[in-house]
Amino acid sequence: MRIGILTSGGDCPGLNAVLRGFCKYCFNKIKDVEILGFLEGYAGLMNREYKQLTPADVENILDVGGTILGTSRQPYKLMTVKEGDAPTKLQMMVDNYKKLKLDVLVTLGGAGTHKTASLLSVEGCNVIGLPKTIDNDIYGTDVTFGFHTAVSIAADALKRIRTTADSHRRVFFVEVMGNKVGWLTLYAGVAAGADAILIPEIPYDEDKLAAFIAEKMKQRRSVVIAVAEGAMSVKEAAMSKKERRDYLVQAGGSPVTDRLASAMSAKTPFQCRSTILGHIQRGGEPCAFDKLLSTEIGAFGAHLAQVGRYGVTVCVRNNRLGFNILTDIAGRTKRVPSDGQLVLLCKDTGIYFGD
Amino acid sequence: MRIGILTSGGDCPGLNAVLRGFCKYCFNKIKDVEILGFLEGYAGLMNREYKQLTPADVENILDVGGTILGTSRQPYKLMTVKEGDAPTKLQMMVDNYKKLKLDVLVTLGGAGTHKTASLLSVEGCNVIGLPKTIDNDIYGTDVTFGFHTAVSIAADALKRIRTTADSHRRVFFVEVMGNKVGWLTLYAGVAAGADAILIPEIPYDEDKLAAFIAEKMKQRRSVVIAVAEGAMSVKEAAMSKKERRDYLVQAGGSPVTDRLASAMSAKTPFQCRSTILGHIQRGGEPCAFDKLLSTEIGAFGAHLAQVGRYGVTVCVRNNRLGFNILTDIAGRTKRVPSDGQLVLLCKDTGIYFGD
Amino acid sequence: MRIGILTSGGDCPGLNAVLRGFCKYCFNKIKDVEILGFLEGYAGLMNREYKQLTPADVENILDVGGTILGTSRQPYKLMTVKEGDAPTKLQMMVDNYKKLKLDVLVTLGGAGTHKTASLLSVEGCNVIGLPKTIDNDIYGTDVTFGFHTAVSIAADALKRIRTTADSHRRVFFVEVMGNKVGWLTLYAGVAAGADAILIPEIPYDEDKLAAFIAEKMKQRRSVVIAVAEGAMSVKEAAMSKKERRDYLVQAGGSPVTDRLASAMSAKTPFQCRSTILGHIQRGGEPCAFDKLLSTEIGAFGAHLAQVGRYGVTVCVRNNRLGFNILTDIAGRTKRVPSDGQLVLLCKDTGIYFGD
Amino acid sequence: MRIGILTSGGDCPGLNAVLRGFCKYCFNKIKDVEILGFLEGYAGLMNREYKQLTPADVENILDVGGTILGTSRQPYKLMTVKEGDAPTKLQMMVDNYKKLKLDVLVTLGGAGTHKTASLLSVEGCNVIGLPKTIDNDIYGTDVTFGFHTAVSIAADALKRIRTTADSHRRVFFVEVMGNKVGWLTLYAGVAAGADAILIPEIPYDEDKLAAFIAEKMKQRRSVVIAVAEGAMSVKEAAMSKKERRDYLVQAGGSPVTDRLASAMSAKTPFQCRSTILGHIQRGGEPCAFDKLLSTEIGAFGAHLAQVGRYGVTVCVRNNRLGFNILTDIAGRTKRVPSDGQLVLLCKDTGIYFGD
């Protein structure tokens, strides 16, 4: 059996741990297996650049951040672009899949990776997707590896910032990753005892936020607010995409936390500060939870390959590993339900969501 | 509304975080609420020792290990013991429940705590249980707070020991907490890349284990084996409880890891060592996952109190908080299914379970 | 004996641990001691706002980030500003020192705090300074508490970023705190295996840096560069302060890492990214080293108070605690010697310093 | 230039970081350098088993615990034992040193390693020792790599145990590594806020200890005592080595913490528990401090090799790297001075040392 595997899209804690779980299962349970690790994501498949993976390659990578295969971003939209007579990127990959006589291609990636995987599947390649994202926004799975590591890093950072906010009696707006969905901000915010949590799914009202801050500062020395990159005001939420883009350009293109800090400095008498957590949230060693989950997901993906269950992506549903049909989930997004149990309970404990 | 709350049984990361989530919900959502925090577990209820909790008491305890209320172990079997004319402990508690005019008693504890809570419920007290255990063995809930923190600590310790095992070409038996169930050992073992995992649910065979070690040492420099306190050999598993006790006394009462290290020193040519992780696994600051889970569980417990849903214990099922009837789950144990998905997948990656 | 104590300037890990060590010594060794903790730094002394500290106040704060007394920034230059007939801030503090019949005032702070402490000393107050800074730039002491915690946080962040840089074959410029001195960047950079380290004390040359990056990218998949906030090019270093300010305004006021990332994107063919670590470096729980050092420094400061050694600041020299005369060290800065042993050894291992 | 290098004795965090610093310096600064890494400590030199190290071998090992060369314990006393006509181990090593035409042999190890290195030096080999020990007991150096990592692990464990002790109102005796010296116990104990610290250098009196515990339990809910493995009572301290051995055998060979817990259970009314931290203290990733120190020490060792300064061991004195003559320091031990500044200051803050 000849298996291709690649990691695609942004870095995510647990990629190597999944590779390890996958390969260990294969070497242990599948006769005469060959595993080709394509380098730099889909680029490796396009350019037929790969290395054959051995047990020694994956023995010691459970704890190692990043991906031993390298990764790159290959925008989905460019996959089928024709330039003159040259084959499209998609055609190149399908050709190589055939030339290399792959039985199956396994792709570790997020939403974009899954869309491309879905295209390959439609073109007749046997594909299995393994969902990777710190955003936790992949449709049809309860959780993805990398998410809890990012939660843990962001919560720890928020906790450090609280002590500084307390020392100086300040209001802090802390930007957490998450452009379209607020899972990471929500989880990290709750885990760090944030006073308010602003996410794209629940637009905030500036005046209500100012009133909340004023009230809270009567009770404690500081206010710490976890803000998703893509958080937006009620006003912005009512705009069209284009209007919003123009509006943000006018606002100087500054991050939402900066805009909030200056708005709240104007509307309240408190020192407001902003900080961006940035890249530290998506790299490095996975947490214990993700090492376990990654190992399981890798092994389960290998099991699907073994039994020939293709055109699917692995998922976790109700604490069991299973799979979804790739074409069903590609292009869909799992967003935080604004009336879900977690958000409602958090509101009831006094966490403010900006609405 | 007058609510009593207590923490009972062994220490567990997240107790304070649950108290905080519970109180914050109450202060925020329930009119004229009074919360009496009984001191030192059920002992506080027996002796009417408590402090009235205020918002300030719980504001800054999300990260703090232990319990601000104190705890004690009150064996369930002694609850109904009569000594002369003195009231039983159970009677004392029921009396105080009435004297203090409690509307509901909330108990944070493990299996034993739940059995006592069940007795109180049968006696007519309104009781809500919040499941606490690093063992993850409470029946009817997918997960309990404290468990993932313990996994994280144990996995980190196993990882440190691996480097020493590698440096010296050794076989290491590492005792993880878990007398009756192997959840903690299983999760920490997988997360730390243990070569073998021995848990009470899957008895091991010494000769097979020796053969596994010999084979593994051909492939790598060390073998690290995660062993639950209560792991036992096939021979022991076939004994009656009494026979087993006698057998262990004869073996000098030494921990299973010590016995395994000397058995494997005899059966293999390798340096075998044992170490016991001990108390570090059950104390200290909760991990981010548990801070979130504890906050949710506390808030949901408060919600049940608010709506008068008594005689129950909070559970997490399929990622949603819910509840079980106390009398249904008291006395039952959730064990690792030896043919469950996780164990089978782990076996397929080459982790040895001793059978 | 009546002692006043305050924490002043920016937040720093270990402030509470110093307070604890100081108070424990006093309560244990000085008869009839009273300790007044002034609130919000020098502001508390100006406004006579304080709380009397008890053993219980400091028992559990060894691990707690921030300062239980609060802090504020009181620019040294404003201390002696006269507005009409109102007393200066300095006079208000001297008055209150006398009115409260203090025997000594203990100030925990950095360079600015020490300058003000020196003024108070000149005015006849008995003052003892305890040096606090994550920058490690206080003259006359080998190390200050808070520094090693900041090193540890920054090094951990750099390590996470390395895996992302490796995964994507990128060049990363990571901004570490340090406007005037490079100690934190130097230590964190070396501890994290940074390829290059740019600090204010050693101006960089853009072309040489580009050449270094190009050479390094032949050998490995990524380049990670630790950059102090105040790092500057040879060109900037040759400017007067005013010229430099104008130059930076013209450059759009963007952080040095952003400017470096775009300069190197232009001069090399690699993807260059920048990220700013920000506030997480100065808050939160101290590391073990700083808990020890803070306890010692606090206790030694109390010892100086006990024996009446005033007008001094505590220092660590050659692994022993001692003291410097306040007026000797106020206003002086300890910079990284560009030809010191550490820098030279680091260069010899191949770390690039930009010159 | 042909350099041999080996790691010997027990595992210690930072070994790989030193190897990396050493090799990087050599590859960067010494022309035509060859580095032979002997496998499994001195055994590799005896058996001429080594691998030639390349830049790629050491690029990514800064964070990796253990030693990529392997290690073993080779008791110093057996080095010169003659068995029939066979050469002694020492002779074998000297022969191989010559056959392999080494210019210098670099040994990373502790006290025992240094004694053997000293023998080799006397036999005419060029030797440079790099001091490694978590015990910090090497004579003539202020600090050794690995020590602060061990402090940090032990302090973190002690902190976790405090919350459990607090929750249950218990007295905890926690065994920290250190058979002959108490540095690790002292530093970790202070950093963790231990109430008492028992080390070999300061024998304890059981009755005074019981009185201290009784007094302390009036003030707080728990007592946590950091106990070095080799801590002993005044009675034991007065015995000859042989008497002490017999005494301990009579006591059942149980660890000092177990003996203390049962003695204090008898002499006080409190629940006393003991726990042993064990192997977790000496393995795994180094802390940031040790990554820096290891890099420096490795580089400085390479510098000494380059300039031909042999028969020495690297040391840190007053924050500068330097060296001692091997034969001067071999066989000597750096113990905690019972009247040193740190011990005296700690006593003054109320920490009890058992005397």
mmCIF file of N, CA and C in Angstrom, chain D residues 1 5 51 124 139 150 153 159 164 192 198 210-211 214 217 238 281 299 302 319 327 334:
data_model
loop_
_atom_site.group_PDB
_atom_site.id
_atom_site.type_symbol
_atom_site.label_atom_id
_atom_site.label_comp_id
_atom_site.label_asym_id
_atom_site.label_seq_id
_atom_site.Cartn_x
_atom_site.Cartn_y
_atom_site.Cartn_z
ATOM 1 N N MET D 1 42.491 19.835 14.267
ATOM 2 C CA MET D 1 42.379 19.561 15.705
ATOM 3 C C MET D 1 41.355 18.453 15.922
ATOM 4 N N ILE D 5 34.762 14.096 23.047
ATOM 5 C CA ILE D 5 33.861 14.651 24.063
ATOM 6 C C ILE D 5 32.950 13.541 24.551
ATOM 7 N N LYS D 51 30.777 8.582 17.622
ATOM 8 C CA LYS D 51 30.318 9.072 16.327
ATOM 9 C C LYS D 51 30.927 10.446 16.087
ATOM 10 N N GLY D 124 48.691 12.092 31.459
ATOM 11 C CA GLY D 124 49.234 12.792 30.294
ATOM 12 C C GLY D 124 48.229 13.161 29.222
ATOM 13 N N TYR D 139 33.034 21.754 43.676
ATOM 14 C CA TYR D 139 33.886 22.735 44.342
ATOM 15 C C TYR D 139 34.447 23.739 43.338
ATOM 16 N N ALA D 150 16.449 21.878 38.082
ATOM 17 C CA ALA D 150 15.997 21.011 39.172
ATOM 18 C C ALA D 150 15.296 21.813 40.257
ATOM 19 N N ILE D 153 11.778 22.550 39.013
ATOM 20 C CA ILE D 153 10.873 21.387 39.060
ATOM 21 C C ILE D 153 10.473 21.083 40.501
ATOM 22 N N LYS D 159 5.012 23.358 45.519
ATOM 23 C CA LYS D 159 3.875 24.282 45.470
ATOM 24 C C LYS D 159 2.561 23.512 45.290
ATOM 25 N N THR D 164 -2.575 20.797 48.552
ATOM 26 C CA THR D 164 -3.192 19.604 49.137
ATOM 27 C C THR D 164 -3.054 19.627 50.650
ATOM 28 N N ALA D 192 9.592 27.834 47.118
ATOM 29 C CA ALA D 192 8.232 27.314 47.244
ATOM 30 C C ALA D 192 7.578 27.740 48.547
ATOM 31 N N LEU D 198 15.150 20.877 55.743
ATOM 32 C CA LEU D 198 16.089 20.004 56.455
ATOM 33 C C LEU D 198 17.151 19.506 55.482
ATOM 34 N N ALA D 210 9.157 19.060 66.292
ATOM 35 C CA ALA D 210 7.766 18.858 66.714
ATOM 36 C C ALA D 210 7.194 20.144 67.312
ATOM 37 N N ALA D 211 8.002 20.813 68.090
ATOM 38 C CA ALA D 211 7.532 22.070 68.705
ATOM 39 C C ALA D 211 7.276 23.127 67.633
ATOM 40 N N ALA D 214 4.004 22.312 65.846
ATOM 41 C CA ALA D 214 2.842 22.626 66.693
ATOM 42 C C ALA D 214 2.566 24.127 66.677
ATOM 43 N N MET D 217 1.251 25.294 63.163
ATOM 44 C CA MET D 217 -0.123 24.883 62.859
ATOM 45 C C MET D 217 -1.151 25.742 63.597
ATOM 46 N N ALA D 238 25.931 12.463 64.906
ATOM 47 C CA ALA D 238 26.997 12.176 65.868
ATOM 48 C C ALA D 238 27.574 10.773 65.677
ATOM 49 N N GLN D 281 13.147 15.139 38.981
ATOM 50 C CA GLN D 281 14.012 16.293 39.237
ATOM 51 C C GLN D 281 15.247 16.356 38.342
ATOM 52 N N ALA D 299 30.576 26.834 25.048
ATOM 53 C CA ALA D 299 31.415 27.693 24.204
ATOM 54 C C ALA D 299 32.746 27.994 24.888
ATOM 55 N N ALA D 302 35.067 25.124 24.675
ATOM 56 C CA ALA D 302 35.669 25.040 23.342
ATOM 57 C C ALA D 302 36.788 26.058 23.191
ATOM 58 N N ASN D 319 29.985 35.613 38.341
ATOM 59 C CA ASN D 319 29.317 35.886 37.072
ATOM 60 C C ASN D 319 30.244 35.871 35.858
ATOM 61 N N THR D 327 43.176 18.871 39.213
ATOM 62 C CA THR D 327 43.675 18.149 40.389
ATOM 63 C C THR D 327 43.426 18.923 41.689
ATOM 64 N N LYS D 334 31.413 21.114 47.552
ATOM 65 C CA LYS D 334 30.913 22.410 48.015
ATOM 66 C C LYS D 334 29.629 22.180 48.795
#
